[in-house]
């Protein structure tokens, strides 16, 4: 029986993780849960799963939850509460399903405490890749990626030697605006941008998929997770989203991971690794699927992808600045303050104003993030419609 802590249990990945735990009650038990402030859902999850401890980021929401659940369960609060929850010795596996760079501190806390980590929070690796990958090596931590592409690559790499890998091929659906030109993207609405053709996800990653920033963040995530140079990571658009990624080996063999477009497959694998458990998500009918197609990512009409690759190549604190400016720009777009095409403008101008530093110090990263958010907010005011 694995005791599981889910950070961000009220989100898209978090709720699907809860489903997996409920599907395999003899294998998994929810030990800890967390939310930012959605305590209505958190309370339901507490009643259903009976965890021993929860954490709530928002102080007022934590106070209200304590009032509702009485003394029956410990409620931790704030970022310190999240870090404590991530490192409690009673849990065997921590699932980090928090969105954004807020996930970095809990990622570090979980690895430092020697936890097995199922990592959905890609921003941890984008912002703190150097620190987190060094910590993983130092602690010999087991980190299983949840992101479908990285989970696919992780599965392809099982039983293979690192020297045999020639390249990683990350696939992407192309998002809801694939095939559109920049002029056509000028007036797209929040609703259109959130309507992903293949995946049902949280709002932030849905917008990242629409701008293609998501693929750029995933390239950085793959670089740090698998220790592979950027020039050996390729991205190909595969609109059917059945091949979740591929790895080419030096003898010319290419391994691919295929399956339904459903996050419960990689989540379950991350929970059950190294075993496989049964699932209703079997029976993919290839003759029904028809064709698989592939094309190059569109760098001209989706500038966020190239911005991410440039930040990745420039390294140091550029990826942290890219991420912070992106988070601010997306929040402003979701609030309908700026247009969809303002997102890359905000990011590129923030990057252009940045004086890079080494990214191996958490204090420096935090300060750089703070600066980048402030800079991006200034630009948002200038670009507000
Ligand atoms: N969704 C997918 O299919 C998918 C696929 C691949 C990778 N991922 C990655 O998985 C992560 C989670 O994505 P998601 O789509 O599940 O996000 P989501 O639906 O927005 O859920 C985010 C979760 O994190 C909590 N949270 C938000 N801000 C927080 C903060 N500042 N501090 C602590 N907790 C916070 C939320 O609590 P409240 O509910 O209280 O706000 C919620 O529980 C992201 O890094 C994303 O890139 C997601």
Coordinates of C-alpha atoms and ligand atoms in Angstrom, one line a residue:
X1 CA 0.0 0.0 0.0
X2 CA 1.5 3.3 -1.1
X3 CA 0.6 6.4 1.0
X4 CA 0.1 9.2 -1.4
X5 CA 0.2 13.0 -0.9
X6 CA -1.4 15.0 -3.6
X7 CA -0.3 18.7 -3.8
X8 CA -3.0 20.5 -5.8
X9 CA -5.6 17.8 -5.3
X10 CA -8.4 20.2 -6.4
X11 CA -7.0 20.8 -9.9
X12 CA -7.3 18.9 -13.1
X13 CA -4.3 16.5 -12.5
X14 CA -5.1 16.4 -8.8
X15 CA -8.7 15.3 -9.3
X16 CA -7.7 12.6 -11.8
X17 CA -5.1 11.4 -9.3
X18 CA -7.9 11.1 -6.7
X19 CA -9.8 8.9 -9.3
X20 CA -6.8 6.5 -9.7
X21 CA -6.5 6.2 -5.9
X22 CA -10.2 5.4 -5.7
X23 CA -9.9 2.8 -8.5
X24 CA -7.1 1.0 -6.7
X25 CA -8.0 1.1 -3.0
X26 CA -5.8 -1.9 -2.1
X27 CA -2.7 -0.2 -3.7
X28 CA -3.0 3.4 -2.7
X29 CA -4.2 5.5 0.3
X30 CA -4.5 9.3 0.3
X31 CA -2.3 10.5 3.1
X32 CA -2.2 14.3 2.4
X33 CA -4.1 16.7 0.1
X34 CA -3.7 20.4 -0.7
X35 CA -5.4 23.3 -2.5
X36 CA -4.8 27.0 -3.0
X37 CA -8.2 28.0 -1.8
X38 CA -10.9 25.7 -3.2
X39 CA -11.9 24.4 0.2
X40 CA -15.4 23.3 -0.9
X41 CA -13.8 20.6 -3.1
X42 CA -11.1 19.9 -0.6
X43 CA -13.7 19.3 2.1
X44 CA -15.5 16.8 -0.2
X45 CA -12.2 15.0 -0.8
X46 CA -11.5 15.0 2.9
X47 CA -14.8 13.3 3.6
X48 CA -14.3 10.8 0.8
X49 CA -10.7 9.9 1.1
X50 CA -10.1 10.5 4.9
X51 CA -6.5 11.8 4.6
X52 CA -4.5 12.5 7.7
X53 CA -3.4 16.0 6.9
X54 CA -4.2 18.8 4.4
X55 CA -2.6 22.1 3.5
X56 CA -4.2 25.3 2.1
X57 CA -2.2 28.1 0.7
X58 CA -4.7 30.9 1.4
X59 CA -4.8 31.8 5.1
X60 CA -8.5 32.8 5.2
X61 CA -9.5 29.6 3.4
X62 CA -7.4 27.6 5.8
X63 CA -9.2 29.2 8.8
X64 CA -12.6 28.5 7.2
X65 CA -11.6 24.9 6.5
X66 CA -10.5 24.4 10.1
X67 CA -13.9 25.7 11.3
X68 CA -15.7 23.2 9.0
X69 CA -13.6 20.1 9.8
X70 CA -13.2 20.9 13.5
X71 CA -10.3 19.1 15.2
X72 CA -10.7 16.0 13.0
X73 CA -7.8 16.7 10.7
X74 CA -4.6 18.8 10.8
X75 CA -4.8 21.8 8.4
X76 CA -1.4 23.3 7.5
X77 CA -1.3 26.8 6.0
X78 CA 0.7 28.8 3.5
X79 CA 3.8 27.9 1.6
X80 CA 5.5 26.6 4.7
X81 CA 2.5 24.3 5.2
X82 CA 2.8 23.0 1.7
X83 CA 6.5 22.4 2.1
X84 CA 5.9 20.6 5.4
X85 CA 3.1 18.5 3.8
X86 CA 5.5 17.6 0.9
X87 CA 8.1 16.3 3.3
X88 CA 6.2 14.4 6.0
X89 CA 7.8 11.0 6.6
X90 CA 4.6 9.0 6.7
X91 CA 3.9 9.5 3.0
X92 CA 5.6 7.3 0.4
X93 CA 4.9 9.2 -2.8
X94 CA 4.3 12.9 -3.4
X95 CA 2.3 14.0 -6.5
X96 CA 3.1 17.6 -7.4
X97 CA 0.1 18.8 -9.3
X98 CA 0.4 22.5 -8.4
X99 CA 0.3 24.9 -11.3
X100 CA 3.0 27.4 -11.9
X101 CA 6.3 28.2 -10.3
X102 CA 4.6 28.0 -6.9
X103 CA 5.3 24.3 -7.3
X104 CA 9.1 24.7 -7.1
X105 CA 9.5 24.9 -3.3
X106 CA 7.3 21.8 -2.6
X107 CA 9.3 19.9 -5.3
X108 CA 12.5 20.8 -3.6
X109 CA 11.1 19.9 -0.1
X110 CA 9.8 16.5 -1.3
X111 CA 13.2 15.6 -2.9
X112 CA 15.1 16.8 0.1
X113 CA 13.0 14.7 2.4
X114 CA 13.8 11.6 0.2
X115 CA 10.2 11.2 -1.2
X116 CA 9.4 9.5 -4.4
X117 CA 8.0 12.3 -6.6
X118 CA 5.4 12.1 -9.3
X119 CA 6.0 15.4 -11.0
X120 CA 3.3 17.1 -13.0
X121 CA 4.4 20.6 -12.2
X122 CA 6.6 21.3 -15.2
X123 CA 7.3 24.9 -14.0
X124 CA 9.5 23.4 -11.2
X125 CA 11.9 22.2 -13.9
X126 CA 11.7 25.2 -16.1
X127 CA 12.4 27.7 -13.3
X128 CA 14.7 25.6 -11.0
X129 CA 16.0 23.0 -13.4
X130 CA 19.6 23.3 -12.4
X131 CA 18.9 23.2 -8.7
X132 CA 16.3 20.4 -8.9
X133 CA 18.3 18.2 -11.2
X134 CA 21.4 18.6 -9.0
X135 CA 19.3 17.7 -6.0
X136 CA 17.8 14.6 -7.7
X137 CA 21.4 13.4 -8.5
X138 CA 22.6 14.1 -4.9
X139 CA 19.6 12.4 -3.2
X140 CA 19.4 9.7 -5.9
X141 CA 15.7 10.6 -5.9
X142 CA 13.1 8.7 -7.9
X143 CA 11.2 11.3 -10.0
X144 CA 8.5 10.0 -12.3
X145 CA 7.2 12.5 -14.8
X146 CA 3.4 12.8 -15.1
X147 CA 3.4 15.2 -18.1
X148 CA 2.2 12.8 -20.8
X149 CA 5.2 13.4 -23.2
X150 CA 7.8 13.0 -20.4
X151 CA 6.0 10.0 -19.0
X152 CA 6.1 8.5 -22.5
X153 CA 9.8 9.2 -22.8
X154 CA 10.4 7.8 -19.3
X155 CA 8.6 4.6 -20.3
X156 CA 10.6 4.4 -23.6
X157 CA 13.8 4.7 -21.6
X158 CA 13.2 1.8 -19.3
X159 CA 15.9 -0.8 -19.8
X160 CA 18.0 1.4 -22.0
X161 CA 21.4 2.9 -21.4
X162 CA 21.8 6.7 -21.5
X163 CA 24.7 6.5 -24.1
X164 CA 22.4 4.7 -26.5
X165 CA 19.9 7.6 -26.8
X166 CA 20.3 9.6 -30.0
X167 CA 17.4 12.0 -29.7
X168 CA 14.1 12.6 -28.0
X169 CA 11.1 13.4 -30.1
X170 CA 8.4 15.3 -28.2
X171 CA 5.0 15.3 -29.9
X172 CA 2.3 18.0 -29.5
X173 CA -1.2 18.4 -30.8
X174 CA -0.6 21.9 -32.1
X175 CA -3.4 23.3 -29.9
X176 CA -6.8 24.8 -30.8
X177 CA -5.3 27.4 -33.2
X178 CA -3.1 25.1 -35.3
X179 CA -3.1 26.3 -38.9
X180 CA -4.2 29.9 -38.0
X181 CA -2.1 32.9 -39.0
X182 CA -1.1 35.7 -36.5
X183 CA -3.6 38.1 -37.9
X184 CA -6.4 35.6 -37.3
X185 CA -5.2 35.2 -33.7
X186 CA -5.5 39.0 -32.9
X187 CA -9.1 38.8 -31.6
X188 CA -9.4 35.2 -30.3
X189 CA -11.4 35.0 -27.1
X190 CA -10.5 33.4 -23.8
X191 CA -13.2 30.7 -24.5
X192 CA -11.7 29.8 -27.9
X193 CA -8.2 29.7 -26.4
X194 CA -9.3 27.4 -23.6
X195 CA -11.1 24.9 -26.0
X196 CA -8.3 22.4 -26.5
X197 CA -9.1 19.9 -29.3
X198 CA -7.7 16.8 -27.5
X199 CA -7.0 17.4 -23.8
X200 CA -9.2 18.7 -20.9
X201 CA -6.8 20.6 -18.7
X202 CA -6.5 23.5 -16.2
X203 CA -6.7 27.0 -17.6
X204 CA -3.0 27.9 -17.5
X205 CA -1.7 24.9 -19.4
X206 CA -4.6 25.2 -21.9
X207 CA -3.5 28.7 -22.8
X208 CA 0.1 27.5 -22.9
X209 CA -1.0 24.8 -25.4
X210 CA -2.8 27.5 -27.5
X211 CA 0.4 29.7 -27.7
X212 CA 2.7 26.6 -28.1
X213 CA 4.6 27.9 -25.0
X214 CA 3.7 24.5 -23.5
X215 CA 6.0 22.7 -26.0
X216 CA 8.8 25.1 -25.2
X217 CA 8.4 24.5 -21.5
X218 CA 8.3 20.8 -22.2
X219 CA 11.7 21.0 -24.1
X220 CA 13.2 22.6 -21.0
X221 CA 11.6 20.1 -18.7
X222 CA 12.9 17.2 -20.8
X223 CA 16.4 18.7 -20.9
X224 CA 16.7 18.7 -17.1
X225 CA 14.7 15.5 -16.4
X226 CA 16.6 13.3 -18.8
X227 CA 19.9 15.2 -18.9
X228 CA 19.9 15.5 -22.7
X229 CA 21.3 18.4 -24.7
X230 CA 18.8 20.8 -26.4
X231 CA 20.0 20.0 -29.9
X232 CA 19.0 16.3 -29.4
X233 CA 15.4 17.3 -28.4
X234 CA 13.0 17.6 -31.3
X235 CA 9.4 18.7 -31.4
X236 CA 6.9 17.4 -34.0
X237 CA 3.2 18.3 -34.3
X238 CA 1.0 15.2 -34.3
X239 CA -2.6 16.4 -34.2
X240 CA -4.1 13.0 -33.4
X241 CA -2.3 13.0 -30.0
X242 CA -2.0 9.2 -29.9
X243 CA 1.8 9.0 -30.0
X244 CA 2.8 10.7 -26.8
X245 CA 6.5 11.0 -27.6
X246 CA 9.4 8.9 -29.0
X247 CA 13.0 8.1 -28.3
X248 CA 15.6 7.2 -31.0
X249 CA 18.5 4.9 -30.2
X250 CA 21.9 4.6 -31.8
X251 CA 21.1 1.4 -33.7
X252 CA 18.3 3.3 -35.5
X253 CA 15.5 1.8 -33.4
X254 CA 12.8 4.3 -32.4
X255 CA 10.5 3.5 -29.4
X256 CA 7.2 5.3 -29.1
X257 CA 4.5 5.4 -26.4
X258 CA 1.0 5.3 -27.7
X259 CA -2.4 5.3 -26.0
X260 CA -5.7 7.1 -25.5
X261 CA -5.4 10.8 -25.0
X262 CA -6.2 10.6 -21.3
X263 CA -4.0 11.8 -18.5
X264 CA -5.1 9.0 -16.2
X265 CA -2.7 6.7 -18.1
X266 CA 0.5 8.6 -17.3
X267 CA -0.8 9.5 -13.8
X268 CA -1.5 5.8 -13.0
X269 CA 1.9 4.7 -14.3
X270 CA 3.6 7.4 -12.2
X271 CA 1.8 6.1 -9.1
X272 CA 2.3 2.4 -9.8
X273 CA 5.8 2.5 -11.2
X274 CA 7.7 0.1 -11.6
X275 CA 4.5 -2.0 -11.8
X276 CA 1.6 -1.7 -14.2
X277 CA -2.0 -1.9 -12.9
X278 CA -5.1 -2.6 -14.8
X279 CA -7.2 0.2 -16.3
X280 CA -10.4 0.6 -18.3
X281 CA -8.4 2.7 -20.9
X282 CA -7.5 -0.2 -23.2
X283 CA -8.7 -1.3 -26.6
X284 CA -7.5 1.5 -28.9
X285 CA -8.8 0.6 -32.3
X286 CA -6.2 1.5 -34.9
X287 CA -8.4 0.9 -37.9
X288 CA -10.9 3.4 -36.5
X289 CA -8.2 6.0 -35.9
X290 CA -7.3 6.0 -39.6
X291 CA -4.2 8.2 -40.1
X292 CA -1.4 9.5 -38.1
X293 CA 0.1 12.8 -39.4
X294 CA 3.1 14.8 -38.5
X295 CA 4.3 18.4 -39.3
X296 CA 6.8 20.9 -38.1
X297 CA 5.7 23.4 -35.3
X298 CA 4.7 26.8 -36.8
X299 CA 7.4 29.2 -35.5
X300 CA 6.1 32.2 -37.4
X301 CA 2.5 32.4 -36.1
X302 CA 3.3 31.0 -32.6
X303 CA 6.3 33.0 -31.4
X304 CA 6.1 31.7 -27.8
X305 CA 7.7 28.4 -28.9
X306 CA 10.8 30.1 -30.3
X307 CA 11.0 32.4 -27.3
X308 CA 11.1 29.4 -25.0
X309 CA 13.8 27.7 -27.2
X310 CA 15.9 30.8 -27.1
X311 CA 15.6 31.2 -23.3
X312 CA 16.5 27.5 -23.0
X313 CA 19.6 28.0 -25.2
X314 CA 20.6 31.2 -23.3
X315 CA 20.2 29.3 -20.1
X316 CA 21.1 30.8 -16.7
X317 CA 18.1 32.8 -15.3
X318 CA 16.4 33.3 -18.8
X319 CA 14.0 30.3 -18.4
X320 CA 12.9 31.6 -15.0
X321 CA 12.2 35.0 -16.5
X322 CA 10.4 33.4 -19.5
X323 CA 8.2 31.4 -17.1
X324 CA 7.4 34.4 -14.7
X325 CA 6.5 36.7 -17.6
X326 CA 4.4 33.9 -19.2
X327 CA 2.4 33.3 -16.0
X328 CA 1.7 37.1 -15.6
X329 CA 0.7 37.4 -19.3
X330 CA -1.6 34.5 -19.2
X331 CA -3.3 35.8 -16.0
X332 CA -3.8 39.1 -17.7
X333 CA -5.2 37.4 -20.8
X334 CA -7.6 35.3 -18.7
X335 CA -8.8 38.5 -17.0
X336 CA -9.4 39.9 -20.5
X337 CA -7.0 42.8 -20.0
X338 CA -4.7 41.9 -22.9
X339 CA -5.1 40.2 -26.2
X340 CA -3.9 36.7 -27.1
X341 CA -1.1 38.0 -29.3
X342 CA 0.1 40.3 -26.5
X343 CA 1.3 37.2 -24.6
X344 CA 4.5 36.8 -26.6
X345 CA 5.1 40.5 -26.7
X346 CA 5.0 40.7 -22.9
X347 CA 7.4 37.8 -22.6
X348 CA 9.9 38.9 -25.3
X349 CA 10.1 42.4 -23.8
X350 CA 10.6 41.1 -20.3
X351 CA 13.4 38.8 -21.6
X352 CA 15.0 41.6 -23.5
X353 CA 15.2 43.8 -20.3
X354 CA 16.8 41.0 -18.2
X355 CA 20.4 40.9 -17.1
X356 CA 21.1 37.2 -16.6
X357 CA 22.6 35.6 -13.5
X358 CA 23.6 32.0 -12.6
X359 CA 20.6 29.9 -11.8
X360 CA 22.1 27.6 -9.2
X361 CA 20.9 29.6 -6.2
X362 CA 17.3 29.6 -5.0
X363 CA 17.6 33.1 -3.5
X364 CA 18.7 34.5 -6.9
X365 CA 15.9 32.7 -8.7
X366 CA 13.3 34.1 -6.4
X367 CA 14.6 37.6 -6.8
X368 CA 14.8 37.3 -10.6
X369 CA 11.2 35.9 -10.6
X370 CA 10.0 38.8 -8.5
X371 CA 11.7 41.3 -10.9
X372 CA 10.3 39.5 -14.0
X373 CA 6.7 39.6 -12.7
X374 CA 7.0 43.3 -11.9
X375 CA 8.4 44.0 -15.3
X376 CA 5.7 42.0 -17.0
X377 CA 3.0 43.7 -15.0
X378 CA 4.4 47.1 -16.2
X379 CA 4.2 46.0 -19.8
X380 CA 0.7 44.6 -19.2
X381 CA -0.5 48.0 -18.1
X382 CA 1.0 49.6 -21.3
X383 CA -0.7 46.9 -23.4
X384 CA -4.1 46.9 -21.6
X385 CA -7.0 47.2 -24.0
Ligands
LIG1 N1 -4.1 19.3 -16.7 C1 -3.4 18.5 -17.5 O1 -3.9 17.7 -18.2 C2 -1.9 18.5 -17.4 C3 -1.1 17.8 -18.3 C4 0.3 17.8 -18.2 C5 0.9 18.6 -17.3 N2 0.2 19.3 -16.4 C6 0.9 20.2 -15.4 O2 0.3 19.9 -14.1 C7 0.3 21.0 -13.3 C8 -1.1 21.2 -12.8 O3 -2.0 21.5 -13.9 P1 -3.5 21.5 -13.8 O4 -4.0 21.7 -15.2 O5 -4.0 20.3 -13.0 O6 -3.8 22.9 -13.0 P2 -5.1 23.3 -12.3 O7 -6.3 22.6 -12.8 O8 -5.2 24.8 -12.4 O9 -4.9 22.9 -10.7 C9 -3.9 23.5 -10.0 C10 -3.9 23.0 -8.6 O10 -2.9 23.7 -7.8 C11 -3.5 24.5 -6.8 N3 -2.8 25.8 -6.8 C12 -2.9 26.8 -7.7 N4 -2.1 27.8 -7.4 C13 -1.4 27.5 -6.3 C14 -0.4 28.1 -5.6 N5 0.1 29.3 -5.9 N6 0.1 27.4 -4.5 C15 -0.3 26.2 -4.2 N7 -1.3 25.5 -4.9 C16 -1.8 26.2 -6.0 C17 -4.9 24.7 -7.2 O11 -5.8 24.9 -6.0 P3 -7.2 25.6 -6.1 O12 -8.1 24.6 -6.8 O13 -7.6 25.9 -4.8 O14 -7.0 26.9 -7.0 C18 -5.2 23.3 -7.8 O15 -5.3 22.3 -6.8 C19 0.8 22.2 -14.2 O16 2.2 22.4 -14.0 C20 0.6 21.7 -15.6 O17 1.5 22.2 -16.5 C21 -1.2 19.3 -16.5

